[in-house]
Amino acid sequence: MDTILVANAGSSSVKFQVFAIEANGNLRREIRGQVDGIGRTPKFRAVSGAGELLVERTYGHDVVGDVPAALNVAGDWLRDDRRINPIAVGHRVVHGGPDFAQAVRIDASVIGRLERYIPLAPLHQPYNLTPIRSILARFPSLPQVACFDTAFHRNHGPLADFYAIPHHLYAEGVRRYGFHGLSYEYIAARLHELAPANAGGRVIVAHLGSGASMCALKDGQSVESTLGFTALDGLPMGTRPGQLDPGVVLYLVSEKGMSPAAVQNLLYQDCGLKGLSGISNDMRELETNPDPRAAFAVDYFVYRVGLYAGMLAAALGGIDAFVFTAGIGENSATIRARVAEKIAWLGARLDQEANEARKLLISSRESQVAVYVIPTDEELMIARHTLALLPQPVSVN
């Protein structure tokens, strides 16, 4: 059985999935797992595609002290226990900069180009590149593919792409990129399967999770996004502030004496829901916490989603459908209901029972806008891109 391994590495965790390539070219999820708590209390856990527990182990921090060590643990288990030797590895890479508008086979020159974008995504990019280097060192002949969160948005027109700054800065790469593109690309494809009547229309997709953004789709293509040059813009997130006057950064540097590194740490680690509430970056905890600051953080999040829905509707000239996805969007009926109230002026009306049951279509019959809940699957999107870049035909054992 030929398989593709999908890897998504962070600062303290490595998530992976294994997809089998079926005879008809479809991909079947076989395993999903992760190693988290790297460097502290590492734990390795994996389940089958059906959710059956396959392995659960803990390690000393001296055994799994970094991402390469975590990769070795997961890789050894896949080879030795599951007899899986993937024919290729697909990676999520957050920032592709102006160079990469589609997935690409990885070599040393590609890695070098992607390293240039570390300052644009310091919370993600260096950790995305770590497993790539590690696998390249151990298995230099194993094909690897980089799949970018920015690529889906690279067909934006110049009015959506530019900042109002001198052109030479745009030429150097200072522009609005947008992120969560793998999620939006998957949702666009699923709409064609689940709601073909709306798939070619004007659709707002709200990817609401610890990282949050929204995207305007027209004819299944991204035309506008709430995120821009980095993953700091737009909606408030778990620990990131979202839209922020650049003057705030100047103030922190000039008046508060903060270093660029300190400002970066503040904006990526201590703002957003965490900063507003002073309690947590987890929406689940904030929704149930009686502290007024928790309620304020939730109110602020919903308010901003409503504001950006208006902006994206303006970019589209109206909307035909609205899609909730990602952790909060898929799982919080309360947030969905409150956001729907904010976009009632656009014609959205929810069916309360359908919303509570998290059905596919949660809008009521009288709603002028179809409202959906569609789980995202960035890993499957990565596996598809990886398969597409392999020499054809791929043999299936």
CSV table of C-alpha atoms in Angstrom, one decimal:
chain,number,residue,atom,x,y,z
A,1,MET,CA,0.0,0.0,0.0
A,2,ASP,CA,1.5,3.3,-1.1
A,3,THR,CA,1.0,6.1,1.4
A,4,ILE,CA,1.6,9.8,1.8
A,5,LEU,CA,2.7,11.3,5.2
A,6,VAL,CA,1.4,14.8,6.0
A,7,ALA,CA,3.4,16.7,8.7
A,8,ASN,CA,2.5,19.9,10.5
A,9,ALA,CA,5.1,21.0,13.1
A,10,GLY,CA,4.8,23.7,15.7
A,11,SER,CA,7.1,24.9,18.5
A,12,SER,CA,6.2,22.2,20.9
A,13,SER,CA,4.2,19.7,18.8
A,14,VAL,CA,4.3,17.6,15.7
A,15,LYS,CA,1.0,16.6,14.1
A,16,PHE,CA,0.9,14.0,11.3
A,17,GLN,CA,-1.5,12.0,9.2
A,18,VAL,CA,-1.0,9.1,6.9
A,19,PHE,CA,-3.1,8.7,3.8
A,20,ALA,CA,-3.4,5.6,1.7
A,21,ILE,CA,-3.5,6.0,-2.1
A,22,GLU,CA,-6.4,3.9,-3.4
A,23,ALA,CA,-6.5,2.3,-6.8
A,24,ASN,CA,-8.8,5.0,-8.2
A,25,GLY,CA,-6.4,7.7,-7.0
A,26,ASN,CA,-8.5,8.7,-4.0
A,27,LEU,CA,-6.9,9.2,-0.6
A,28,ARG,CA,-8.0,7.3,2.4
A,29,ARG,CA,-7.0,8.6,5.9
A,30,GLU,CA,-5.3,5.7,7.8
A,31,ILE,CA,-3.7,7.3,10.8
A,32,ARG,CA,-3.7,10.6,12.6
A,33,GLY,CA,-1.3,11.4,15.5
A,34,GLN,CA,0.8,13.9,17.2
A,35,VAL,CA,3.7,14.3,19.6
A,36,ASP,CA,3.0,17.2,22.0
A,37,GLY,CA,4.7,18.6,25.0
A,38,ILE,CA,8.1,18.5,23.3
A,39,GLY,CA,10.9,19.5,25.7
A,40,ARG,CA,8.5,19.3,28.7
A,41,THR,CA,6.4,16.2,29.1
A,42,PRO,CA,6.3,14.6,25.7
A,43,LYS,CA,3.4,12.5,24.8
A,44,PHE,CA,2.9,10.5,21.6
A,45,ARG,CA,-0.6,9.5,20.6
A,46,ALA,CA,-2.1,8.1,17.4
A,47,VAL,CA,-5.5,6.8,16.3
A,48,SER,CA,-6.7,5.0,13.2
A,49,GLY,CA,-8.8,6.8,10.5
A,50,ALA,CA,-11.8,5.5,12.3
A,51,GLY,CA,-10.7,6.9,15.7
A,52,GLU,CA,-9.4,3.6,17.2
A,53,LEU,CA,-6.5,4.2,19.6
A,54,LEU,CA,-3.3,2.8,18.2
A,55,VAL,CA,-0.6,4.0,20.6
A,56,GLU,CA,-0.2,6.3,23.6
A,57,ARG,CA,3.2,6.8,25.1
A,58,THR,CA,4.9,9.3,27.3
A,59,TYR,CA,8.6,10.1,27.2
A,60,GLY,CA,11.2,12.0,29.3
A,61,HIS,CA,12.0,15.5,28.1
A,62,ASP,CA,15.6,14.3,27.6
A,63,VAL,CA,14.4,11.7,25.0
A,64,VAL,CA,12.1,14.0,23.0
A,65,GLY,CA,13.7,17.4,23.6
A,66,ASP,CA,13.0,18.9,20.1
A,67,VAL,CA,11.0,18.6,16.9
A,68,PRO,CA,13.6,16.3,15.1
A,69,ALA,CA,13.5,13.9,18.1
A,70,ALA,CA,9.7,13.9,18.0
A,71,LEU,CA,9.8,13.1,14.2
A,72,ASN,CA,12.1,10.2,14.9
A,73,VAL,CA,9.7,8.8,17.5
A,74,ALA,CA,6.7,9.1,15.1
A,75,GLY,CA,8.7,7.8,12.1
A,76,ASP,CA,10.2,4.8,13.9
A,77,TRP,CA,6.7,3.8,15.1
A,78,LEU,CA,5.2,4.1,11.6
A,79,ARG,CA,8.0,2.0,10.1
A,80,ASP,CA,8.5,-0.6,12.9
A,81,ASP,CA,5.0,-1.0,14.3
A,82,ARG,CA,2.8,-0.2,11.3
A,83,ARG,CA,5.1,-1.2,8.5
A,84,ILE,CA,4.5,2.2,6.8
A,85,ASN,CA,7.1,3.7,4.5
A,86,PRO,CA,5.5,6.7,2.8
A,87,ILE,CA,6.4,7.4,-0.8
A,88,ALA,CA,6.3,11.2,-0.1
A,89,VAL,CA,5.8,13.7,2.7
A,90,GLY,CA,3.6,16.8,2.4
A,91,HIS,CA,4.2,19.8,4.7
A,92,ARG,CA,2.1,22.7,5.7
A,93,VAL,CA,4.2,25.9,5.3
A,94,VAL,CA,2.5,29.0,6.5
A,95,HIS,CA,4.2,31.6,4.3
A,96,GLY,CA,5.1,31.2,0.6
A,97,GLY,CA,5.8,34.9,0.1
A,98,PRO,CA,5.5,36.3,-3.4
A,99,ASP,CA,7.5,33.4,-4.9
A,100,PHE,CA,5.1,30.5,-4.4
A,101,ALA,CA,1.5,30.6,-5.7
A,102,GLN,CA,1.2,26.8,-5.6
A,103,ALA,CA,2.6,23.7,-3.9
A,104,VAL,CA,6.2,22.9,-4.8
A,105,ARG,CA,8.6,20.0,-4.6
A,106,ILE,CA,11.2,20.8,-2.0
A,107,ASP,CA,15.0,21.0,-2.5
A,108,ALA,CA,17.8,22.9,-0.8
A,109,SER,CA,17.1,26.1,-2.9
A,110,VAL,CA,13.4,26.1,-2.0
A,111,ILE,CA,14.3,25.8,1.7
A,112,GLY,CA,16.7,28.7,1.4
A,113,ARG,CA,13.9,30.9,-0.2
A,114,LEU,CA,11.4,29.9,2.5
A,115,GLU,CA,13.8,30.9,5.2
A,116,ARG,CA,13.6,34.5,4.1
A,117,TYR,CA,9.9,34.5,5.2
A,118,ILE,CA,10.6,33.5,8.8
A,119,PRO,CA,10.3,37.2,10.0
A,120,LEU,CA,6.8,37.3,8.4
A,121,ALA,CA,5.6,34.2,10.3
A,122,PRO,CA,7.9,33.8,13.3
A,123,LEU,CA,5.2,31.8,15.2
A,124,HIS,CA,5.0,29.2,12.4
A,125,GLN,CA,7.6,29.3,9.6
A,126,PRO,CA,10.8,28.2,11.5
A,127,TYR,CA,8.9,25.2,12.9
A,128,ASN,CA,7.3,24.3,9.6
A,129,LEU,CA,10.8,24.1,8.1
A,130,THR,CA,12.4,22.0,10.9
A,131,PRO,CA,10.8,18.7,9.8
A,132,ILE,CA,11.7,19.4,6.2
A,133,ARG,CA,15.3,19.8,7.0
A,134,SER,CA,15.3,16.7,9.3
A,135,ILE,CA,13.7,14.4,6.8
A,136,LEU,CA,15.9,15.8,4.0
A,137,ALA,CA,19.0,14.9,6.1
A,138,ARG,CA,17.8,11.4,6.9
A,139,PHE,CA,16.0,10.5,3.7
A,140,PRO,CA,17.4,12.7,0.9
A,141,SER,CA,15.7,10.7,-1.9
A,142,LEU,CA,12.2,10.9,-0.3
A,143,PRO,CA,10.1,13.4,-2.1
A,144,GLN,CA,8.8,16.3,0.0
A,145,VAL,CA,6.2,18.9,-1.0
A,146,ALA,CA,5.6,22.3,0.6
A,147,CYS,CA,2.0,23.4,0.6
A,148,PHE,CA,1.4,27.1,1.5
A,149,ASP,CA,-1.3,28.8,3.5
A,150,THR,CA,-0.8,31.9,1.3
A,151,ALA,CA,-1.0,30.2,-2.1
A,152,PHE,CA,-4.8,30.2,-2.5
A,153,HIS,CA,-4.9,34.0,-2.2
A,154,ARG,CA,-2.2,34.8,-4.7
A,155,ASN,CA,-4.8,35.4,-7.5
A,156,HIS,CA,-6.0,38.5,-5.6
A,157,GLY,CA,-6.3,41.6,-7.8
A,158,PRO,CA,-3.9,44.6,-7.1
A,159,LEU,CA,-6.6,46.6,-5.2
A,160,ALA,CA,-6.8,43.8,-2.6
A,161,ASP,CA,-3.1,43.0,-2.7
A,162,PHE,CA,-1.5,46.4,-2.2
A,163,TYR,CA,-0.9,48.5,0.8
A,164,ALA,CA,-1.0,52.3,0.4
A,165,ILE,CA,2.8,52.4,0.5
A,166,PRO,CA,5.5,53.2,-2.1
A,167,HIS,CA,5.6,50.7,-5.0
A,168,HIS,CA,9.2,49.7,-4.3
A,169,LEU,CA,8.1,48.1,-1.0
A,170,TYR,CA,5.5,46.1,-2.8
A,171,ALA,CA,8.2,44.9,-5.3
A,172,GLU,CA,10.2,43.8,-2.3
A,173,GLY,CA,7.3,41.6,-1.1
A,174,VAL,CA,5.5,43.9,1.3
A,175,ARG,CA,1.9,43.1,0.3
A,176,ARG,CA,-1.3,41.5,1.6
A,177,TYR,CA,-0.9,37.7,1.4
A,178,GLY,CA,-3.7,36.2,3.3
A,179,PHE,CA,-3.5,32.9,5.2
A,180,HIS,CA,-5.5,29.8,6.0
A,181,GLY,CA,-5.5,29.2,2.3
A,182,LEU,CA,-5.4,25.4,2.6
A,183,SER,CA,-8.6,25.5,4.7
A,184,TYR,CA,-10.3,27.9,2.2
A,185,GLU,CA,-9.3,25.8,-0.8
A,186,TYR,CA,-10.7,22.7,0.9
A,187,ILE,CA,-14.0,24.5,1.7
A,188,ALA,CA,-14.3,25.8,-1.8
A,189,ALA,CA,-14.0,22.2,-3.1
A,190,ARG,CA,-16.4,20.8,-0.6
A,191,LEU,CA,-19.0,23.5,-1.5
A,192,HIS,CA,-19.0,22.1,-5.0
A,193,GLU,CA,-19.8,18.7,-3.6
A,194,LEU,CA,-22.3,19.7,-0.8
A,195,ALA,CA,-23.9,22.8,-2.1
A,196,PRO,CA,-23.3,23.2,-5.8
A,197,ALA,CA,-26.0,25.9,-6.1
A,198,ASN,CA,-23.9,28.2,-3.9
A,199,ALA,CA,-20.4,27.1,-4.8
A,200,GLY,CA,-20.1,29.4,-7.8
A,201,GLY,CA,-21.6,32.4,-6.0
A,202,ARG,CA,-20.6,34.9,-3.4
A,203,VAL,CA,-19.5,33.2,-0.3
A,204,ILE,CA,-17.9,34.3,3.0
A,205,VAL,CA,-16.0,31.6,4.8
A,206,ALA,CA,-15.2,32.2,8.5
A,207,HIS,CA,-12.2,30.1,9.6
A,208,LEU,CA,-12.7,30.6,13.4
A,209,GLY,CA,-10.2,28.9,15.6
A,210,SER,CA,-7.1,29.8,17.8
A,211,GLY,CA,-5.9,31.3,14.5
A,212,ALA,CA,-8.8,33.1,12.9
A,213,SER,CA,-9.6,34.8,9.6
A,214,MET,CA,-12.3,35.2,7.0
A,215,CYS,CA,-12.2,35.0,3.2
A,216,ALA,CA,-14.4,36.2,0.4
A,217,LEU,CA,-14.9,33.6,-2.3
A,218,LYS,CA,-16.3,34.3,-5.8
A,219,ASP,CA,-16.7,31.4,-8.2
A,220,GLY,CA,-14.7,29.4,-5.8
A,221,GLN,CA,-11.7,31.7,-5.9
A,222,SER,CA,-10.4,34.0,-3.1
A,223,VAL,CA,-10.9,37.7,-3.8
A,224,GLU,CA,-10.3,39.2,-0.4
A,225,SER,CA,-9.1,38.1,3.1
A,226,THR,CA,-8.9,39.6,6.5
A,227,LEU,CA,-5.3,38.6,6.9
A,228,GLY,CA,-2.4,40.5,5.3
A,229,PHE,CA,1.4,40.7,5.3
A,230,THR,CA,1.6,38.5,8.5
A,231,ALA,CA,-0.7,36.4,10.5
A,232,LEU,CA,-1.3,39.3,12.9
A,233,ASP,CA,-4.0,41.2,11.0
A,234,GLY,CA,-7.8,41.0,10.9
A,235,LEU,CA,-9.8,39.1,13.5
A,236,PRO,CA,-8.6,38.8,17.1
A,237,MET,CA,-7.2,35.4,17.7
A,238,GLY,CA,-6.2,33.2,20.7
A,239,THR,CA,-3.1,35.2,21.4
A,240,ARG,CA,-2.8,37.6,18.5
A,241,PRO,CA,-4.5,41.0,18.4
A,242,GLY,CA,-5.9,41.2,14.9
A,243,GLN,CA,-6.3,44.6,13.4
A,244,LEU,CA,-4.0,47.1,15.1
A,245,ASP,CA,-3.1,50.7,14.3
A,246,PRO,CA,0.7,50.6,13.4
A,247,GLY,CA,1.0,53.7,15.6
A,248,VAL,CA,0.5,51.3,18.6
A,249,VAL,CA,3.7,49.5,17.6
A,250,LEU,CA,5.6,52.9,17.2
A,251,TYR,CA,4.3,53.9,20.7
A,252,LEU,CA,5.5,50.7,22.3
A,253,VAL,CA,8.9,51.1,20.8
A,254,SER,CA,9.4,54.9,21.3
A,255,GLU,CA,7.5,55.6,24.5
A,256,LYS,CA,7.5,52.3,26.3
A,257,GLY,CA,11.1,51.4,25.3
A,258,MET,CA,10.2,47.9,24.1
A,259,SER,CA,12.6,46.2,21.8
A,260,PRO,CA,11.4,44.8,18.4
A,261,ALA,CA,11.7,41.3,19.9
A,262,ALA,CA,9.6,42.2,22.9
A,263,VAL,CA,7.0,43.8,20.7
A,264,GLN,CA,6.9,40.7,18.5
A,265,ASN,CA,6.5,38.4,21.6
A,266,LEU,CA,3.7,40.6,22.9
A,267,LEU,CA,1.8,40.6,19.6
A,268,TYR,CA,2.1,36.9,19.0
A,269,GLN,CA,1.9,35.5,22.5
A,270,ASP,CA,0.0,37.8,24.9
A,271,CYS,CA,-2.8,39.6,22.9
A,272,GLY,CA,-6.0,38.5,21.4
A,273,LEU,CA,-8.5,36.6,23.6
A,274,LYS,CA,-5.8,36.0,26.1
A,275,GLY,CA,-4.9,39.6,26.4
A,276,LEU,CA,-8.5,40.9,26.5
A,277,SER,CA,-9.6,38.4,29.1
A,278,GLY,CA,-6.5,38.1,31.2
A,279,ILE,CA,-7.7,34.5,31.7
A,280,SER,CA,-7.3,32.2,28.7
A,281,ASN,CA,-6.9,32.0,24.9
A,282,ASP,CA,-9.4,29.1,24.7
A,283,MET,CA,-12.9,30.2,23.6
A,284,ARG,CA,-14.4,27.1,25.3
A,285,GLU,CA,-13.2,28.3,28.7
A,286,LEU,CA,-14.1,31.9,28.0
A,287,GLU,CA,-17.7,31.0,27.0
A,288,THR,CA,-18.3,29.3,30.4
A,289,ASN,CA,-16.3,31.6,32.7
A,290,PRO,CA,-18.4,34.1,34.7
A,291,ASP,CA,-15.6,36.7,34.8
A,292,PRO,CA,-16.8,39.9,33.0
A,293,ARG,CA,-13.4,40.1,31.2
A,294,ALA,CA,-14.1,36.7,29.7
A,295,ALA,CA,-17.5,37.9,28.4
A,296,PHE,CA,-15.9,41.0,27.0
A,297,ALA,CA,-13.3,39.0,25.1
A,298,VAL,CA,-16.1,36.9,23.6
A,299,ASP,CA,-18.2,40.0,22.8
A,300,TYR,CA,-15.2,41.6,21.1
A,301,PHE,CA,-14.5,38.5,19.0
A,302,VAL,CA,-18.1,38.3,17.7
A,303,TYR,CA,-18.2,42.1,17.1
A,304,ARG,CA,-15.1,41.9,14.9
A,305,VAL,CA,-16.4,38.9,13.0
A,306,GLY,CA,-19.5,40.9,12.2
A,307,LEU,CA,-17.5,44.0,11.1
A,308,TYR,CA,-15.3,41.9,8.7
A,309,ALA,CA,-18.4,40.2,7.3
A,310,GLY,CA,-19.5,43.6,6.2
A,311,MET,CA,-16.2,44.4,4.6
A,312,LEU,CA,-16.1,41.1,2.7
A,313,ALA,CA,-19.7,41.5,1.6
A,314,ALA,CA,-18.8,44.9,0.2
A,315,ALA,CA,-15.9,43.3,-1.7
A,316,LEU,CA,-18.3,40.7,-3.2
A,317,GLY,CA,-21.2,43.1,-3.8
A,318,GLY,CA,-23.4,41.0,-1.5
A,319,ILE,CA,-23.4,37.4,-0.3
A,320,ASP,CA,-25.2,34.2,-1.2
A,321,ALA,CA,-23.7,31.9,1.5
A,322,PHE,CA,-21.8,32.0,4.7
A,323,VAL,CA,-19.7,29.1,6.0
A,324,PHE,CA,-18.4,28.4,9.5
A,325,THR,CA,-15.4,26.2,9.8
A,326,ALA,CA,-12.4,25.4,12.1
A,327,GLY,CA,-12.4,24.8,15.8
A,328,ILE,CA,-14.7,27.5,17.1
A,329,GLY,CA,-16.8,27.8,13.9
A,330,GLU,CA,-17.4,24.0,13.8
A,331,ASN,CA,-18.0,23.5,17.5
A,332,SER,CA,-19.6,26.5,19.1
A,333,ALA,CA,-23.3,26.8,18.4
A,334,THR,CA,-23.4,30.0,20.6
A,335,ILE,CA,-20.7,31.8,18.6
A,336,ARG,CA,-22.5,30.8,15.3
A,337,ALA,CA,-25.8,32.1,16.6
A,338,ARG,CA,-24.3,35.4,17.8
A,339,VAL,CA,-22.4,35.9,14.5
A,340,ALA,CA,-25.6,35.2,12.6
A,341,GLU,CA,-27.3,38.0,14.5
A,342,LYS,CA,-24.5,40.3,13.4
A,343,ILE,CA,-25.1,39.5,9.8
A,344,ALA,CA,-28.9,39.5,9.9
A,345,TRP,CA,-28.8,42.7,7.9
A,346,LEU,CA,-27.3,40.7,5.1
A,347,GLY,CA,-30.3,38.4,5.1
A,348,ALA,CA,-29.0,35.6,7.3
A,349,ARG,CA,-31.4,33.7,9.6
A,350,LEU,CA,-30.6,30.6,11.6
A,351,ASP,CA,-32.6,27.5,12.3
A,352,GLN,CA,-32.0,27.1,16.0
A,353,GLU,CA,-32.4,23.3,16.1
A,354,ALA,CA,-30.2,22.8,13.1
A,355,ASN,CA,-27.5,25.0,14.6
A,356,GLU,CA,-27.6,23.2,17.9
A,357,ALA,CA,-27.3,19.9,16.1
A,358,ARG,CA,-24.4,21.3,13.9
A,359,LYS,CA,-26.1,20.2,10.7
A,360,LEU,CA,-24.6,21.1,7.3
A,361,LEU,CA,-27.2,23.7,6.6
A,362,ILE,CA,-28.2,25.7,9.6
A,363,SER,CA,-30.1,28.6,8.0
A,364,SER,CA,-33.9,28.7,8.2
A,365,ARG,CA,-36.2,28.5,5.2
A,366,GLU,CA,-36.8,32.3,5.2
A,367,SER,CA,-33.1,33.1,5.2
A,368,GLN,CA,-31.9,34.9,2.2
A,369,VAL,CA,-28.4,33.7,2.8
A,370,ALA,CA,-27.5,30.0,3.1
A,371,VAL,CA,-25.5,29.3,6.2
A,372,TYR,CA,-23.4,26.2,6.5
A,373,VAL,CA,-21.1,24.4,9.0
A,374,ILE,CA,-18.4,22.6,7.0
A,375,PRO,CA,-15.5,20.9,8.9
A,376,THR,CA,-12.2,21.8,7.3
A,377,ASP,CA,-9.5,19.3,6.3
A,378,GLU,CA,-6.2,21.0,5.6
A,379,GLU,CA,-4.3,17.7,5.9
A,380,LEU,CA,-6.3,16.1,3.1
A,381,MET,CA,-5.7,19.2,1.0
A,382,ILE,CA,-1.9,18.8,1.6
A,383,ALA,CA,-2.0,15.1,0.7
A,384,ARG,CA,-3.8,16.0,-2.6
A,385,HIS,CA,-1.3,18.6,-3.5
A,386,THR,CA,1.5,16.2,-2.7
A,387,LEU,CA,0.1,13.3,-4.7
A,388,ALA,CA,-0.4,15.7,-7.7
A,389,LEU,CA,3.3,16.6,-7.7
A,390,LEU,CA,4.5,13.0,-7.7
A,391,PRO,CA,5.5,11.2,-11.0
A,392,GLN,CA,2.4,9.6,-12.5
A,393,PRO,CA,1.2,7.0,-12.4
A,394,VAL,CA,1.8,6.2,-8.8
A,395,SER,CA,1.9,2.4,-8.3
A,396,VAL,CA,-0.6,1.0,-5.8
A,397,ASN,CA,0.3,-2.2,-4.1
